[in-house]
Every structure is written in C-alpha cells, then in structure tokens.
mmCIF file with all atom_site columns, C-alpha atoms in Angstrom:
data_model
loop_
_atom_site.group_PDB
_atom_site.id
_atom_site.type_symbol
_atom_site.label_atom_id
_atom_site.label_alt_id
_atom_site.label_comp_id
_atom_site.label_asym_id
_atom_site.label_entity_id
_atom_site.label_seq_id
_atom_site.pdbx_PDB_ins_code
_atom_site.Cartn_x
_atom_site.Cartn_y
_atom_site.Cartn_z
_atom_site.occupancy
_atom_site.B_iso_or_equiv
_atom_site.pdbx_formal_charge
_atom_site.auth_seq_id
_atom_site.auth_comp_id
_atom_site.auth_asym_id
_atom_site.auth_atom_id
_atom_site.pdbx_PDB_model_num
ATOM 1  C CA . MET A 1 1  ? 0.000   0.000   0.000   1.00 0.00 ? 1  MET A CA 1
ATOM 2  C CA . THR A 1 2  ? 1.289   3.426   -0.881  1.00 0.00 ? 2  THR A CA 1
ATOM 3  C CA . PRO A 1 3  ? 0.614   6.468   1.290   1.00 0.00 ? 3  PRO A CA 1
ATOM 4  C CA . ASP A 1 4  ? -1.860  7.551   -1.359  1.00 0.00 ? 4  ASP A CA 1
ATOM 5  C CA . THR A 1 5  ? -4.002  4.418   -1.093  1.00 0.00 ? 5  THR A CA 1
ATOM 6  C CA . ALA A 1 6  ? -5.985  5.725   1.870   1.00 0.00 ? 6  ALA A CA 1
ATOM 7  C CA . ALA A 1 7  ? -6.387  9.104   0.161   1.00 0.00 ? 7  ALA A CA 1
ATOM 8  C CA . ASP A 1 8  ? -7.535  7.334   -2.994  1.00 0.00 ? 8  ASP A CA 1
ATOM 9  C CA . LEU A 1 9  ? -10.091 5.364   -0.987  1.00 0.00 ? 9  LEU A CA 1
ATOM 10 C CA . HIS A 1 10 ? -11.379 8.597   0.564   1.00 0.00 ? 10 HIS A CA 1
ATOM 11 C CA . THR A 1 11 ? -11.796 9.966   -2.969  1.00 0.00 ? 11 THR A CA 1
ATOM 12 C CA . GLU A 1 12 ? -13.669 6.870   -4.124  1.00 0.00 ? 12 GLU A CA 1
ATOM 13 C CA . ILE A 1 13 ? -15.958 7.039   -1.086  1.00 0.00 ? 13 ILE A CA 1
ATOM 14 C CA . ARG A 1 14 ? -16.837 10.631  -1.972  1.00 0.00 ? 14 ARG A CA 1
ATOM 15 C CA . ARG A 1 15 ? -17.405 9.776   -5.635  1.00 0.00 ? 15 ARG A CA 1
ATOM 16 C CA . LEU A 1 16 ? -19.601 6.786   -4.844  1.00 0.00 ? 16 LEU A CA 1
ATOM 17 C CA . ARG A 1 17 ? -21.648 8.716   -2.301  1.00 0.00 ? 17 ARG A CA 1
ATOM 18 C CA . ILE A 1 18 ? -22.401 11.353  -4.918  1.00 0.00 ? 18 ILE A CA 1
ATOM 19 C CA . ARG A 1 19 ? -22.986 8.797   -7.685  1.00 0.00 ? 19 ARG A CA 1
ATOM 20 C CA . ILE A 1 20 ? -25.398 6.642   -5.704  1.00 0.00 ? 20 ILE A CA 1
ATOM 21 C CA . ALA A 1 21 ? -27.271 9.619   -4.262  1.00 0.00 ? 21 ALA A CA 1
ATOM 22 C CA . GLY A 1 22 ? -27.670 10.976  -7.797  1.00 0.00 ? 22 GLY A CA 1
ATOM 23 C CA . LEU A 1 23 ? -29.290 7.837   -9.190  1.00 0.00 ? 23 LEU A CA 1
ATOM 24 C CA . SER A 1 24 ? -32.982 8.241   -9.908  1.00 0.00 ? 24 SER A CA 1
ATOM 25 C CA . GLY A 1 25 ? -35.416 5.393   -9.368  1.00 0.00 ? 25 GLY A CA 1
ATOM 26 C CA . ASP A 1 26 ? -35.219 4.472   -13.036 1.00 0.00 ? 26 ASP A CA 1
ATOM 27 C CA . GLU A 1 27 ? -31.412 4.592   -13.037 1.00 0.00 ? 27 GLU A CA 1
ATOM 28 C CA . LEU A 1 28 ? -31.224 2.335   -9.994  1.00 0.00 ? 28 LEU A CA 1
ATOM 29 C CA . ASP A 1 29 ? -32.311 -0.680  -11.971 1.00 0.00 ? 29 ASP A CA 1
ATOM 30 C CA . ALA A 1 30 ? -31.906 -4.289  -10.916 1.00 0.00 ? 30 ALA A CA 1
ATOM 31 C CA . GLY A 1 31 ? -28.416 -4.467  -12.426 1.00 0.00 ? 31 GLY A CA 1
ATOM 32 C CA . ARG A 1 32 ? -27.053 -1.474  -10.549 1.00 0.00 ? 32 ARG A CA 1
ATOM 33 C CA . ARG A 1 33 ? -28.817 -2.504  -7.347  1.00 0.00 ? 33 ARG A CA 1
ATOM 34 C CA . THR A 1 34 ? -27.221 -5.942  -7.684  1.00 0.00 ? 34 THR A CA 1
ATOM 35 C CA . GLU A 1 35 ? -23.777 -4.390  -8.258  1.00 0.00 ? 35 GLU A CA 1
ATOM 36 C CA . ILE A 1 36 ? -24.122 -2.277  -5.115  1.00 0.00 ? 36 ILE A CA 1
ATOM 37 C CA . ARG A 1 37 ? -25.341 -5.196  -3.003  1.00 0.00 ? 37 ARG A CA 1
ATOM 38 C CA . SER A 1 38 ? -22.507 -7.359  -4.338  1.00 0.00 ? 38 SER A CA 1
ATOM 39 C CA . ALA A 1 39 ? -19.973 -4.702  -3.318  1.00 0.00 ? 39 ALA A CA 1
ATOM 40 C CA . LEU A 1 40 ? -21.619 -4.492  0.111   1.00 0.00 ? 40 LEU A CA 1
ATOM 41 C CA . SER A 1 41 ? -21.242 -8.246  0.551   1.00 0.00 ? 41 SER A CA 1
ATOM 42 C CA . ALA A 1 42 ? -17.597 -8.162  -0.550  1.00 0.00 ? 42 ALA A CA 1
ATOM 43 C CA . LEU A 1 43 ? -16.859 -5.329  1.870   1.00 0.00 ? 43 LEU A CA 1
ATOM 44 C CA . SER A 1 44 ? -18.630 -7.133  4.683   1.00 0.00 ? 44 SER A CA 1
ATOM 45 C CA . ALA A 1 45 ? -16.485 -10.192 4.044   1.00 0.00 ? 45 ALA A CA 1
ATOM 46 C CA . LEU A 1 46 ? -13.431 -7.956  4.071   1.00 0.00 ? 46 LEU A CA 1
ATOM 47 C CA . SER A 1 47 ? -14.068 -5.794  7.120   1.00 0.00 ? 47 SER A CA 1
ATOM 48 C CA . ALA A 1 48 ? -17.065 -7.102  9.059   1.00 0.00 ? 48 ALA A CA 1
ATOM 49 C CA . ASP A 1 49 ? -16.288 -10.797 9.432   1.00 0.00 ? 49 ASP A CA 1
ATOM 50 C CA . GLY A 1 50 ? -18.748 -11.606 6.663   1.00 0.00 ? 50 GLY A CA 1
ATOM 51 C CA . ARG A 1 51 ? -21.811 -10.587 8.651   1.00 0.00 ? 51 ARG A CA 1
ATOM 52 C CA . PRO A 1 52 ? -24.868 -10.370 6.403   1.00 0.00 ? 52 PRO A CA 1
ATOM 53 C CA . VAL A 1 53 ? -25.641 -6.901  5.115   1.00 0.00 ? 53 VAL A CA 1
ATOM 54 C CA . PRO A 1 54 ? -29.283 -6.056  5.815   1.00 0.00 ? 54 PRO A CA 1
ATOM 55 C CA . ALA A 1 55 ? -31.388 -5.502  2.713   1.00 0.00 ? 55 ALA A CA 1
ATOM 56 C CA . LEU A 1 56 ? -32.567 -1.998  3.530   1.00 0.00 ? 56 LEU A CA 1
ATOM 57 C CA . ALA A 1 57 ? -34.377 0.471   1.300   1.00 0.00 ? 57 ALA A CA 1
ATOM 58 C CA . ASP A 1 58 ? -32.646 1.836   -1.790  1.00 0.00 ? 58 ASP A CA 1
ATOM 59 C CA . ARG A 1 59 ? -32.319 5.270   -0.226  1.00 0.00 ? 59 ARG A CA 1
ATOM 60 C CA . VAL A 1 60 ? -29.765 3.969   2.293   1.00 0.00 ? 60 VAL A CA 1
ATOM 61 C CA . LEU A 1 61 ? -27.607 1.900   -0.075  1.00 0.00 ? 61 LEU A CA 1
ATOM 62 C CA . GLY A 1 62 ? -25.093 4.740   -0.278  1.00 0.00 ? 62 GLY A CA 1
ATOM 63 C CA . ASP A 1 63 ? -24.943 5.047   3.505   1.00 0.00 ? 63 ASP A CA 1
ATOM 64 C CA . GLN A 1 64 ? -24.360 1.320   3.909   1.00 0.00 ? 64 GLN A CA 1
ATOM 65 C CA . LEU A 1 65 ? -21.593 1.468   1.343   1.00 0.00 ? 65 LEU A CA 1
ATOM 66 C CA . VAL A 1 66 ? -19.883 4.456   2.950   1.00 0.00 ? 66 VAL A CA 1
ATOM 67 C CA . VAL A 1 67 ? -19.897 2.841   6.386   1.00 0.00 ? 67 VAL A CA 1
ATOM 68 C CA . LEU A 1 68 ? -18.347 -0.400  5.139   1.00 0.00 ? 68 LEU A CA 1
ATOM 69 C CA . LEU A 1 69 ? -15.769 1.449   3.035   1.00 0.00 ? 69 LEU A CA 1
ATOM 70 C CA . GLN A 1 70 ? -14.780 3.673   5.953   1.00 0.00 ? 70 GLN A CA 1
ATOM 71 C CA . ASP A 1 71 ? -14.212 0.566   8.069   1.00 0.00 ? 71 ASP A CA 1
ATOM 72 C CA . CYS A 1 72 ? -11.484 -0.288  5.559   1.00 0.00 ? 72 CYS A CA 1
ATOM 73 C CA . LEU A 1 73 ? -9.500  2.893   6.178   1.00 0.00 ? 73 LEU A CA 1
ATOM 74 C CA . PRO A 1 74 ? -6.279  2.880   8.235   1.00 0.00 ? 74 PRO A CA 1
ATOM 75 C CA . GLU A 1 75 ? -7.680  5.425   10.678  1.00 0.00 ? 75 GLU A CA 1
ATOM 76 C CA . TYR A 1 76 ? -10.348 2.865   11.568  1.00 0.00 ? 76 TYR A CA 1
ATOM 77 C CA . GLY A 1 77 ? -7.708  0.200   12.189  1.00 0.00 ? 77 GLY A CA 1
ATOM 78 C CA . ALA A 1 78 ? -7.735  -1.555  8.821   1.00 0.00 ? 78 ALA A CA 1
ATOM 79 C CA . ALA A 1 79 ? -4.639  -3.330  7.610   1.00 0.00 ? 79 ALA A CA 1
ATOM 80 C CA . PRO A 1 80 ? -2.996  -2.009  4.426   1.00 0.00 ? 80 PRO A CA 1
ATOM 81 C CA . SER A 1 81 ? -4.140  -5.058  2.457   1.00 0.00 ? 81 SER A CA 1
ATOM 82 C CA . VAL A 1 82 ? -7.743  -4.394  3.494   1.00 0.00 ? 82 VAL A CA 1
ATOM 83 C CA . THR A 1 83 ? -7.528  -0.759  2.397   1.00 0.00 ? 83 THR A CA 1
ATOM 84 C CA . LEU A 1 84 ? -6.086  -1.766  -0.955  1.00 0.00 ? 84 LEU A CA 1
ATOM 85 C CA . ARG A 1 85 ? -8.768  -4.417  -1.554  1.00 0.00 ? 85 ARG A CA 1
ATOM 86 C CA . ALA A 1 86 ? -11.518 -1.961  -0.547  1.00 0.00 ? 86 ALA A CA 1
ATOM 87 C CA . LEU A 1 87 ? -10.108 0.535   -3.035  1.00 0.00 ? 87 LEU A CA 1
ATOM 88 C CA . ASP A 1 88 ? -10.322 -2.099  -5.776  1.00 0.00 ? 88 ASP A CA 1
ATOM 89 C CA . ILE A 1 89 ? -13.932 -2.874  -4.815  1.00 0.00 ? 89 ILE A CA 1
ATOM 90 C CA . ALA A 1 90 ? -14.857 0.816   -4.759  1.00 0.00 ? 90 ALA A CA 1
ATOM 91 C CA . ARG A 1 91 ? -13.275 1.515   -8.139  1.00 0.00 ? 91 ARG A CA 1
ATOM 92 C CA . GLY A 1 92 ? -14.962 -1.507  -9.689  1.00 0.00 ? 92 GLY A CA 1
ATOM 93 C CA . LEU A 1 93 ? -18.338 -0.441  -8.358  1.00 0.00 ? 93 LEU A CA 1
ATOM 94 C CA . ARG A 1 94 ? -17.928 3.129   -9.574  1.00 0.00 ? 94 ARG A CA 1
ATOM 95 C CA . ARG A 1 95 ? -17.143 1.852   -13.060 1.00 0.00 ? 95 ARG A CA 1
ATOM 96 C CA . ALA A 1 96 ? -20.093 -0.545  -12.969 1.00 0.00 ? 96 ALA A CA 1
ATOM 97 C CA . LEU A 1 97 ? -22.446 2.315   -12.037 1.00 0.00 ? 97 LEU A CA 1
ATOM 98 C CA . ALA A 1 98 ? -21.244 4.618   -14.811 1.00 0.00 ? 98 ALA A CA 1
#
C-alpha cells in the first residue's frame, strides 16, 4: 500500500456517495442494485467478518456502502491489504455504475 491508497479510498468514497445519491429510481435498476449489493457483501467479508448486510431500502444503499468502506481505512484500524482491496472494490463499483 502506498501512502496515497488511503487518500484514494477517501476519494472513491466521496465519488460513490455522490454517484449513488444521484441515481434516480429508473437509473437504480436491478443491475445497478445488484452491483451495489454485491460490493456491500464483498466489503462485509473484508471488514465485518462476513456478517450479512441487511437488505434496507434503496435510499440507504449509499450510507451502507460508505460505512463499510470507511471501516477499511487505516484510521479505523484496517490493515494495508484491506484498504487496498476496498479501493479495488470501490473503483470496480464506480465503473459498474457509470
């Protein structure tokens, strides 16, 4: 992990928060919803001992994502490998939602 990895993850968190909040009901189709829920599951496996992610309403998908991504930051005690993997997950999700 480079010193910029955590900063890059912060940037991805901000981008995803904006992207998900900006999705209209029509834009948040089954495919995008599935991509987000898949990322949530991957992040839970990475940082939350694989605990199931509750299937909450669409309006809180972004909040769920932000919380799990923040758990992967060094300032929250995450190992460098966890931060790097979370960055990969975040980037992949952002591209999938484009």
